[in-house]
Amino acid sequence: MSKPKILIYTSLIVLGFILLYLFGVKNQKLKSTIQNNGIETIGTIVNRFESVEDGGITTFAIHFDFYVDGELTKSYQRLTGKNEYEKAIVGMKYKVKYLPEKPHKNSIIYINKPQKNEYKNIPKERERILNTYKNAKVFLKKNAQPLDEIKYLIEQY
């Protein structure tokens, strides 16, 4: 390979790493801003899913919704791993923080902050999800834990 090609490829790789670093810093700053200045509310996990990307890496994510000024806001969040995924119960309510500017993008749901007094309402929330989302029947069947598996949680409250 010629020196100009090596220089170009090396420059592109370095530029790629710089852009990834800047993107990470920006995301971390946004997350910090939401955590420190966000408005607190309660949101419901609507769907959870895992996907295997090229290279065999599994990623976990959820869709959730919450109300802002009486209007339903839908959002998405990647999870940190399988442990957090296992704690994400479809139909369960959790603490959410959001920024008023683009709350559908600028929000965080806290899987480690379930609203324990809402366990008993999971069946009712799943019914709301069925009535609100077009493909809910499919993703509830595929991704939601069966109620008999989480019954012990519901019976506690």
mmCIF file of C-alpha atoms in Angstrom:
data_model
loop_
_atom_site.group_PDB
_atom_site.id
_atom_site.type_symbol
_atom_site.label_atom_id
_atom_site.label_comp_id
_atom_site.label_asym_id
_atom_site.label_seq_id
_atom_site.Cartn_x
_atom_site.Cartn_y
_atom_site.Cartn_z
ATOM 1 C CA MET A 1 0.000 0.000 0.000
ATOM 2 C CA SER A 2 1.283 3.444 -0.842
ATOM 3 C CA LYS A 3 2.127 6.104 1.750
ATOM 4 C CA PRO A 4 -0.726 8.456 0.684
ATOM 5 C CA LYS A 5 -3.293 5.650 1.156
ATOM 6 C CA ILE A 6 -1.881 4.732 4.560
ATOM 7 C CA LEU A 7 -2.009 8.394 5.587
ATOM 8 C CA ILE A 8 -5.635 8.737 4.401
ATOM 9 C CA TYR A 9 -6.773 5.545 6.189
ATOM 10 C CA THR A 10 -4.954 6.495 9.372
ATOM 11 C CA SER A 11 -6.500 9.983 9.268
ATOM 12 C CA LEU A 12 -9.992 8.531 8.758
ATOM 13 C CA ILE A 13 -9.579 6.138 11.667
ATOM 14 C CA VAL A 14 -8.323 8.910 13.967
ATOM 15 C CA LEU A 15 -11.185 11.171 12.848
ATOM 16 C CA GLY A 16 -13.654 8.357 13.529
ATOM 17 C CA PHE A 17 -12.364 7.928 17.081
ATOM 18 C CA ILE A 18 -12.524 11.678 17.693
ATOM 19 C CA LEU A 19 -16.129 11.827 16.465
ATOM 20 C CA LEU A 20 -17.116 8.838 18.628
ATOM 21 C CA TYR A 21 -15.513 10.503 21.648
ATOM 22 C CA LEU A 22 -17.340 13.800 21.002
ATOM 23 C CA PHE A 23 -20.637 11.947 20.529
ATOM 24 C CA GLY A 24 -20.101 10.151 23.861
ATOM 25 C CA VAL A 25 -19.305 13.399 25.659
ATOM 26 C CA LYS A 26 -22.434 15.023 24.215
ATOM 27 C CA ASN A 27 -24.630 12.097 25.282
ATOM 28 C CA GLN A 28 -23.130 12.062 28.775
ATOM 29 C CA LYS A 29 -23.730 15.813 29.133
ATOM 30 C CA LEU A 30 -27.371 15.419 28.032
ATOM 31 C CA LYS A 31 -27.879 12.543 30.483
ATOM 32 C CA SER A 32 -26.379 14.624 33.291
ATOM 33 C CA THR A 33 -28.598 17.597 32.398
ATOM 34 C CA ILE A 34 -31.719 15.406 32.476
ATOM 35 C CA GLN A 35 -30.704 13.855 35.807
ATOM 36 C CA ASN A 36 -29.929 17.219 37.425
ATOM 37 C CA ASN A 37 -32.552 19.490 35.854
ATOM 38 C CA GLY A 38 -35.232 17.150 34.524
ATOM 39 C CA ILE A 39 -38.859 17.248 35.542
ATOM 40 C CA GLU A 40 -39.848 14.135 37.457
ATOM 41 C CA THR A 41 -42.903 12.083 36.534
ATOM 42 C CA ILE A 42 -44.015 8.468 36.233
ATOM 43 C CA GLY A 43 -43.797 6.440 33.025
ATOM 44 C CA THR A 44 -44.854 2.978 31.899
ATOM 45 C CA ILE A 45 -42.741 0.437 30.044
ATOM 46 C CA VAL A 46 -44.640 -0.360 26.866
ATOM 47 C CA ASN A 47 -42.267 -2.831 25.213
ATOM 48 C CA ARG A 48 -38.887 -4.360 25.887
ATOM 49 C CA PHE A 49 -36.704 -6.140 23.405
ATOM 50 C CA GLU A 50 -33.288 -7.533 22.749
ATOM 51 C CA SER A 51 -31.520 -7.736 19.437
ATOM 52 C CA VAL A 52 -28.359 -9.416 18.285
ATOM 53 C CA GLU A 53 -26.241 -7.176 16.096
ATOM 54 C CA ASP A 54 -23.577 -8.229 13.644
ATOM 55 C CA GLY A 55 -20.692 -9.702 15.533
ATOM 56 C CA GLY A 56 -22.965 -11.388 18.085
ATOM 57 C CA ILE A 57 -23.358 -8.394 20.399
ATOM 58 C CA THR A 58 -26.741 -8.376 22.154
ATOM 59 C CA THR A 59 -28.345 -5.026 22.911
ATOM 60 C CA PHE A 60 -31.340 -4.427 25.135
ATOM 61 C CA ALA A 61 -33.841 -1.583 24.913
ATOM 62 C CA ILE A 62 -37.306 -0.474 25.956
ATOM 63 C CA HIS A 63 -40.082 1.743 24.711
ATOM 64 C CA PHE A 64 -41.895 3.682 27.395
ATOM 65 C CA ASP A 65 -44.489 6.393 27.637
ATOM 66 C CA PHE A 66 -45.423 9.128 30.073
ATOM 67 C CA TYR A 67 -47.592 12.218 30.197
ATOM 68 C CA VAL A 68 -46.379 15.774 29.698
ATOM 69 C CA ASP A 69 -49.034 18.448 30.233
ATOM 70 C CA GLY A 70 -51.777 15.861 29.755
ATOM 71 C CA GLU A 71 -50.384 14.584 26.457
ATOM 72 C CA LEU A 72 -48.965 11.089 26.006
ATOM 73 C CA THR A 73 -45.261 11.172 25.145
ATOM 74 C CA LYS A 74 -43.529 8.086 23.723
ATOM 75 C CA SER A 75 -39.825 7.465 24.193
ATOM 76 C CA TYR A 76 -37.085 4.870 23.735
ATOM 77 C CA GLN A 77 -34.043 3.961 25.784
ATOM 78 C CA ARG A 78 -31.187 1.508 25.431
ATOM 79 C CA LEU A 79 -30.487 -0.495 28.562
ATOM 80 C CA THR A 80 -27.122 -1.178 30.138
ATOM 81 C CA GLY A 81 -27.433 -4.959 29.975
ATOM 82 C CA LYS A 82 -29.420 -8.103 30.599
ATOM 83 C CA ASN A 83 -29.801 -7.427 34.332
ATOM 84 C CA GLU A 84 -31.601 -4.152 33.672
ATOM 85 C CA TYR A 85 -33.629 -5.833 30.907
ATOM 86 C CA GLU A 86 -34.821 -8.526 33.333
ATOM 87 C CA LYS A 87 -36.007 -5.831 35.774
ATOM 88 C CA ALA A 88 -37.987 -3.998 33.061
ATOM 89 C CA ILE A 89 -41.575 -5.187 33.392
ATOM 90 C CA VAL A 90 -43.953 -4.314 30.573
ATOM 91 C CA GLY A 91 -46.927 -2.468 32.059
ATOM 92 C CA MET A 92 -45.025 -1.425 35.177
ATOM 93 C CA LYS A 93 -44.559 2.206 36.153
ATOM 94 C CA TYR A 94 -41.158 3.690 36.934
ATOM 95 C CA LYS A 95 -39.686 7.079 37.757
ATOM 96 C CA VAL A 96 -38.975 9.197 34.660
ATOM 97 C CA LYS A 97 -37.139 12.492 34.269
ATOM 98 C CA TYR A 98 -37.436 14.629 31.150
ATOM 99 C CA LEU A 99 -36.585 18.029 29.756
ATOM 100 C CA PRO A 100 -39.507 20.129 28.450
ATOM 101 C CA GLU A 101 -37.677 20.631 25.142
ATOM 102 C CA LYS A 102 -38.343 17.450 23.109
ATOM 103 C CA PRO A 103 -39.339 15.221 26.035
ATOM 104 C CA HIS A 104 -39.689 12.244 23.671
ATOM 105 C CA LYS A 105 -35.923 12.445 23.070
ATOM 106 C CA ASN A 106 -34.734 14.072 26.289
ATOM 107 C CA SER A 107 -35.988 11.597 28.876
ATOM 108 C CA ILE A 108 -34.684 8.828 31.101
ATOM 109 C CA ILE A 109 -36.678 6.045 32.723
ATOM 110 C CA TYR A 110 -35.135 4.657 35.900
ATOM 111 C CA ILE A 111 -35.547 0.873 35.916
ATOM 112 C CA ASN A 112 -34.135 0.799 39.443
ATOM 113 C CA LYS A 113 -36.975 3.073 40.640
ATOM 114 C CA PRO A 114 -40.204 1.070 40.173
ATOM 115 C CA GLN A 115 -43.374 2.497 41.653
ATOM 116 C CA LYS A 116 -44.023 -0.519 43.871
ATOM 117 C CA ASN A 117 -47.590 0.459 44.696
ATOM 118 C CA GLU A 118 -48.330 0.115 40.953
ATOM 119 C CA TYR A 119 -47.526 -3.612 40.644
ATOM 120 C CA LYS A 120 -51.211 -4.398 41.117
ATOM 121 C CA ASN A 121 -52.049 -2.233 38.091
ATOM 122 C CA ILE A 122 -49.844 -4.100 35.577
ATOM 123 C CA PRO A 123 -52.808 -5.982 34.016
ATOM 124 C CA LYS A 124 -54.732 -2.695 33.646
ATOM 125 C CA GLU A 125 -51.702 -0.975 32.077
ATOM 126 C CA ARG A 126 -51.200 -3.843 29.640
ATOM 127 C CA GLU A 127 -54.832 -3.434 28.591
ATOM 128 C CA ARG A 128 -54.165 0.305 28.021
ATOM 129 C CA ILE A 129 -51.105 -0.594 25.949
ATOM 130 C CA LEU A 130 -53.238 -2.973 23.842
ATOM 131 C CA ASN A 131 -55.724 -0.159 23.220
ATOM 132 C CA THR A 132 -53.053 2.477 22.504
ATOM 133 C CA TYR A 133 -50.427 0.802 20.313
ATOM 134 C CA LYS A 134 -51.061 -0.738 16.908
ATOM 135 C CA ASN A 135 -48.812 -3.828 17.220
ATOM 136 C CA ALA A 136 -49.229 -4.265 20.962
ATOM 137 C CA LYS A 137 -50.775 -7.719 20.736
ATOM 138 C CA VAL A 138 -47.661 -9.013 18.966
ATOM 139 C CA PHE A 139 -45.004 -7.380 21.131
ATOM 140 C CA LEU A 140 -46.832 -8.043 24.409
ATOM 141 C CA LYS A 141 -47.003 -11.725 23.557
ATOM 142 C CA LYS A 142 -43.349 -11.816 22.479
ATOM 143 C CA ASN A 143 -41.614 -9.484 24.964
ATOM 144 C CA ALA A 144 -43.730 -9.097 28.104
ATOM 145 C CA GLN A 145 -43.249 -11.457 31.001
ATOM 146 C CA PRO A 146 -46.394 -13.539 31.541
ATOM 147 C CA LEU A 147 -48.424 -12.270 34.488
ATOM 148 C CA ASP A 148 -48.116 -15.612 36.292
ATOM 149 C CA GLU A 149 -44.302 -15.178 36.262
ATOM 150 C CA ILE A 150 -44.536 -11.818 38.022
ATOM 151 C CA LYS A 151 -47.587 -12.700 40.119
ATOM 152 C CA TYR A 152 -45.482 -12.762 43.290
ATOM 153 C CA LEU A 153 -44.657 -9.085 42.706
ATOM 154 C CA ILE A 154 -48.291 -8.137 42.172
ATOM 155 C CA GLU A 155 -49.446 -10.023 45.278
ATOM 156 C CA GLN A 156 -46.953 -8.173 47.490
ATOM 157 C CA TYR A 157 -48.720 -4.857 47.003
#
